[in-house]
Amino acid sequence: AQKVTQAQTEISVVEKEDVTLDCVYETRDTTYYLFWYKQPPSGELVFLIRRNSFDEQNEISGRYSWNFQKSTSSFNFTITASQVVDSAVYFCALRTSGTYKYIFGTGTRLKVLA
Amino acid sequence: SQTIHQWPATLVQPVGSPLSLECTVEGTSNPNLYWYRQAAGRGLQLLFYSVGIGQISSEVPQNLSASRPQDRQFILSSKKLLLSDSGFYLCAWSVGGIFNEQFFGPGTRLTVL
């Protein structure tokens, strides 16, 4: 069975602090994709990144970076020098071969305080 | 470029009334389409998905139904709303057949009184 766990329900940081959001996934498939989405207070989910199971290279995009480690089945998301605009709920998701469904974690609410 | 529309943005309905939420996608063909519900402060619950016209897969047995009358149109319906149907409804699409990301619509906030 496929599963995505985001153990951190809510995180509060002070602006300019670095913060890491954890994502642990479970699947027996060897081919799968992992995703991160941001849901700001407006409600619409915004796609941030996709990573396939054959590419363990970490990725950096501005203040955002992602650490994919198959050995620990984790796909963690780090925001460097957080800003108030980063306040949102962040979801990690998984999609495996043979299914059209995306499995979402329960989300982590990030509050960045000025 | 692709765009996804959802309407209405907000809806307040009495218990027992019918429901129809519409989602349309522009700029792509044969998308996979999805309906999710998000209760207040909670995660996403997949309700239905469709990989083609007239094809609907249901994830949660309940008083909701979905239809896909056209390639880029996805409709969520109910004959009689329950209080528990309140929530934030999100439509999403992904490129058909491959492992691409989903793109979400702006959502409909439904309150059943």
GROMACS .gro file of C-alpha atoms in nm:
model
  227
    1ALA     CA    1   0.000   0.000   0.000
    2GLN     CA    2   0.107   0.355  -0.064
    3LYS     CA    3   0.125   0.610   0.212
    4VAL     CA    4   0.264   0.958   0.276
    5THR     CA    5   0.336   1.075   0.629
    6GLN     CA    6   0.390   1.435   0.730
    7ALA     CA    7   0.441   1.403   1.102
    8GLN     CA    8   0.470   1.775   1.166
    9THR     CA    9   0.119   1.912   1.199
   10GLU     CA   10   0.222   2.271   1.261
   11ILE     CA   11   0.553   2.456   1.274
   12SER     CA   12   0.612   2.813   1.386
   13VAL     CA   13   0.933   2.997   1.310
   14VAL     CA   14   1.051   3.354   1.329
   15GLU     CA   15   1.121   3.529   1.002
   16LYS     CA   16   1.468   3.460   0.856
   17GLU     CA   17   1.496   3.124   1.030
   18ASP     CA   18   1.550   2.812   0.820
   19VAL     CA   19   1.281   2.545   0.844
   20THR     CA   20   1.257   2.187   0.718
   21LEU     CA   21   0.929   2.013   0.645
   22ASP     CA   22   0.948   1.636   0.663
   23CYS     CA   23   0.785   1.388   0.426
   24VAL     CA   24   0.815   1.010   0.453
   25TYR     CA   25   0.656   0.786   0.193
   26GLU     CA   26   0.580   0.416   0.158
   27THR     CA   27   0.553   0.223  -0.165
   28ARG     CA   28   0.666  -0.108  -0.306
   29ASP     CA   29   0.681   0.026  -0.658
   30THR     CA   30   1.019   0.108  -0.806
   31THR     CA   31   0.873   0.375  -1.034
   32TYR     CA   32   0.703   0.664  -0.862
   33TYR     CA   33   0.689   1.041  -0.844
   34LEU     CA   34   0.692   1.269  -0.542
   35PHE     CA   35   0.548   1.619  -0.526
   36TRP     CA   36   0.528   1.918  -0.298
   37TYR     CA   37   0.241   2.165  -0.301
   38LYS     CA   38   0.182   2.492  -0.117
   39GLN     CA   39  -0.165   2.596  -0.003
   40PRO     CA   40  -0.172   2.964   0.095
   41PRO     CA   41  -0.468   3.110   0.287
   42SER     CA   42  -0.650   3.168  -0.043
   43GLY     CA   43  -0.694   2.790  -0.066
   44GLU     CA   44  -0.563   2.704  -0.412
   45LEU     CA   45  -0.286   2.445  -0.412
   46VAL     CA   46   0.026   2.558  -0.592
   47PHE     CA   47   0.262   2.303  -0.742
   48LEU     CA   48   0.622   2.342  -0.623
   49ILE     CA   49   0.826   2.045  -0.739
   50ARG     CA   50   0.814   1.697  -0.890
   51ARG     CA   51   1.082   1.435  -0.840
   52ASN     CA   52   1.092   1.086  -0.995
   53SER     CA   53   1.221   0.777  -0.819
   54PHE     CA   54   1.525   0.747  -1.046
   55ASP     CA   55   1.660   1.091  -0.975
   56GLU     CA   56   1.798   1.140  -0.626
   57GLN     CA   57   1.966   1.467  -0.702
   58ASN     CA   58   1.876   1.735  -0.457
   59GLU     CA   59   1.724   2.047  -0.601
   60ILE     CA   60   1.749   2.411  -0.510
   61SER     CA   61   1.521   2.686  -0.631
   62GLY     CA   62   1.592   3.019  -0.471
   63ARG     CA   63   1.523   2.985  -0.099
   64TYR     CA   64   1.365   2.643  -0.148
   65SER     CA   65   1.555   2.314  -0.151
   66TRP     CA   66   1.450   1.953  -0.157
   67ASN     CA   67   1.638   1.649  -0.021
   68PHE     CA   68   1.528   1.316  -0.171
   69GLN     CA   69   1.671   1.007  -0.001
   70LYS     CA   70   1.546   0.668  -0.117
   71SER     CA   71   1.738   0.492   0.161
   72THR     CA   72   1.512   0.654   0.420
   73SER     CA   73   1.207   0.700   0.191
   74SER     CA   74   1.208   1.069   0.261
   75PHE     CA   75   1.156   1.379   0.052
   76ASN     CA   76   1.214   1.675   0.279
   77PHE     CA   77   1.162   2.040   0.196
   78THR     CA   78   1.374   2.320   0.338
   79ILE     CA   79   1.298   2.690   0.327
   80THR     CA   80   1.601   2.907   0.391
   81ALA     CA   81   1.561   3.250   0.546
   82SER     CA   82   1.186   3.210   0.582
   83GLN     CA   83   0.953   3.499   0.511
   84VAL     CA   84   0.602   3.579   0.626
   85VAL     CA   85   0.476   3.502   0.274
   86ASP     CA   86   0.590   3.143   0.322
   87SER     CA   87   0.312   3.095   0.575
   88ALA     CA   88   0.089   2.826   0.430
   89VAL     CA   89   0.000   2.460   0.449
   90TYR     CA   90   0.246   2.241   0.263
   91PHE     CA   91   0.149   1.901   0.122
   92CYS     CA   92   0.370   1.618   0.008
   93ALA     CA   93   0.221   1.370  -0.243
   94LEU     CA   94   0.308   1.042  -0.411
   95ARG     CA   95   0.197   0.880  -0.734
   96THR     CA   96   0.305   0.530  -0.836
   97SER     CA   97   0.286   0.333  -1.157
   98GLY     CA   98  -0.036   0.149  -1.231
   99THR     CA   99  -0.259   0.410  -1.068
  100TYR     CA  100  -0.396   0.750  -1.156
  101LYS     CA  101  -0.432   0.845  -0.792
  102TYR     CA  102  -0.212   1.084  -0.600
  103ILE     CA  103  -0.161   1.003  -0.233
  104PHE     CA  104  -0.137   1.315  -0.020
  105GLY     CA  105   0.003   1.359   0.326
  106THR     CA  106  -0.204   1.538   0.586
  107GLY     CA  107  -0.007   1.859   0.541
  108THR     CA  108   0.215   2.075   0.759
  109ARG     CA  109   0.096   2.422   0.855
  110LEU     CA  110   0.390   2.662   0.856
  111LYS     CA  111   0.358   2.992   1.040
  112VAL     CA  112   0.633   3.244   0.987
  113LEU     CA  113   0.619   3.520   1.244
  114ALA     CA  114   0.749   3.870   1.174
  115SER     CA  115  -0.122   2.770  -2.156
  116GLN     CA  116  -0.356   2.559  -1.949
  117THR     CA  117  -0.619   2.702  -1.718
  118ILE     CA  118  -0.861   2.538  -1.481
  119HIS     CA  119  -1.186   2.702  -1.377
  120GLN     CA  120  -1.418   2.619  -1.094
  121TRP     CA  121  -1.749   2.774  -1.002
  122PRO     CA  122  -1.905   2.892  -0.794
  123ALA     CA  123  -1.632   3.017  -0.560
  124THR     CA  124  -1.860   3.017  -0.257
  125LEU     CA  125  -2.189   2.843  -0.195
  126VAL     CA  126  -2.427   2.826   0.099
  127GLN     CA  127  -2.694   2.561   0.069
  128PRO     CA  128  -2.961   2.420   0.303
  129VAL     CA  129  -2.957   2.057   0.408
  130GLY     CA  130  -3.145   1.842   0.161
  131SER     CA  131  -3.091   2.071  -0.136
  132PRO     CA  132  -2.918   1.958  -0.457
  133LEU     CA  133  -2.563   2.047  -0.555
  134SER     CA  134  -2.381   2.099  -0.881
  135LEU     CA  135  -2.019   2.213  -0.895
  136GLU     CA  136  -1.851   2.255  -1.228
  137CYS     CA  137  -1.489   2.237  -1.333
  138THR     CA  138  -1.348   2.302  -1.678
  139VAL     CA  139  -0.997   2.288  -1.813
  140GLU     CA  140  -0.867   2.488  -2.106
  141GLY     CA  141  -0.558   2.442  -2.319
  142THR     CA  142  -0.516   2.067  -2.300
  143SER     CA  143  -0.680   1.752  -2.432
  144ASN     CA  144  -0.774   1.427  -2.260
  145PRO     CA  145  -0.669   1.533  -1.912
  146ASN     CA  146  -0.709   1.321  -1.604
  147LEU     CA  147  -0.958   1.502  -1.381
  148TYR     CA  148  -1.002   1.485  -1.005
  149TRP     CA  149  -1.237   1.606  -0.732
  150TYR     CA  150  -1.105   1.647  -0.378
  151ARG     CA  151  -1.270   1.766  -0.059
  152GLN     CA  152  -1.089   1.936   0.224
  153ALA     CA  153  -1.262   1.973   0.558
  154ALA     CA  154  -1.163   2.275   0.767
  155GLY     CA  155  -0.802   2.239   0.882
  156ARG     CA  156  -0.771   1.893   0.734
  157GLY     CA  157  -0.597   1.718   0.446
  158LEU     CA  158  -0.724   1.634   0.100
  159GLN     CA  159  -0.974   1.357   0.048
  160LEU     CA  160  -0.997   1.220  -0.305
  161LEU     CA  161  -1.361   1.184  -0.405
  162PHE     CA  162  -1.360   1.098  -0.775
  163TYR     CA  163  -1.126   1.082  -1.068
  164SER     CA  164  -1.173   1.036  -1.441
  165VAL     CA  165  -0.932   0.937  -1.716
  166GLY     CA  166  -1.176   0.986  -2.002
  167ILE     CA  167  -1.523   1.099  -2.109
  168GLY     CA  168  -1.791   0.908  -1.923
  169GLN     CA  169  -1.537   0.722  -1.709
  170ILE     CA  170  -1.565   0.788  -1.334
  171SER     CA  171  -1.384   0.618  -1.047
  172SER     CA  172  -1.530   0.671  -0.701
  173GLU     CA  173  -1.308   0.666  -0.397
  174VAL     CA  174  -1.553   0.731  -0.118
  175PRO     CA  175  -1.910   0.592  -0.108
  176GLN     CA  176  -2.140   0.878  -0.013
  177ASN     CA  177  -2.422   1.089  -0.144
  178LEU     CA  178  -2.205   1.262  -0.403
  179SER     CA  179  -2.165   1.170  -0.768
  180ALA     CA  180  -1.951   1.292  -1.055
  181SER     CA  181  -1.990   1.310  -1.428
  182ARG     CA  182  -1.768   1.395  -1.721
  183PRO     CA  183  -1.994   1.487  -2.011
  184GLN     CA  184  -1.715   1.643  -2.216
  185ASP     CA  185  -1.340   1.592  -2.238
  186ARG     CA  186  -1.251   1.895  -2.028
  187GLN     CA  187  -1.558   1.922  -1.807
  188PHE     CA  188  -1.601   1.756  -1.470
  189ILE     CA  189  -1.914   1.798  -1.258
  190LEU     CA  190  -1.971   1.712  -0.894
  191SER     CA  191  -2.332   1.660  -0.789
  192SER     CA  192  -2.557   1.564  -0.505
  193LYS     CA  193  -2.932   1.511  -0.493
  194LYS     CA  194  -2.959   1.592  -0.121
  195LEU     CA  195  -2.685   1.766   0.071
  196LEU     CA  196  -2.588   1.667   0.424
  197LEU     CA  197  -2.429   1.884   0.690
  198SER     CA  198  -2.116   1.671   0.657
  199ASP     CA  199  -2.082   1.775   0.293
  200SER     CA  200  -1.956   2.116   0.402
  201GLY     CA  201  -1.598   2.178   0.302
  202PHE     CA  202  -1.362   2.313   0.041
  203TYR     CA  203  -1.394   2.135  -0.293
  204LEU     CA  204  -1.098   2.132  -0.525
  205CYS     CA  205  -1.085   2.022  -0.885
  206ALA     CA  206  -0.752   1.921  -1.035
  207TRP     CA  207  -0.615   1.799  -1.366
  208SER     CA  208  -0.303   1.624  -1.483
  209VAL     CA  209  -0.171   1.533  -1.824
  210GLY     CA  210  -0.331   1.209  -1.930
  211GLY     CA  211  -0.131   0.889  -1.921
  212ILE     CA  212   0.195   1.000  -1.763
  213PHE     CA  213   0.334   1.089  -1.424
  214ASN     CA  214   0.290   1.459  -1.426
  215GLU     CA  215   0.195   1.688  -1.147
  216GLN     CA  216  -0.161   1.792  -1.080
  217PHE     CA  217  -0.279   2.146  -1.123
  218PHE     CA  218  -0.555   2.268  -0.899
  219GLY     CA  219  -0.844   2.503  -0.948
  220PRO     CA  220  -0.929   2.788  -0.710
  221GLY     CA  221  -1.179   2.575  -0.518
  222THR     CA  222  -1.540   2.608  -0.406
  223ARG     CA  223  -1.616   2.670  -0.041
  224LEU     CA  224  -1.944   2.494   0.038
  225THR     CA  225  -2.136   2.552   0.359
  226VAL     CA  226  -2.438   2.337   0.426
  227LEU     CA  227  -2.673   2.479   0.690
   0.00000   0.00000   0.00000
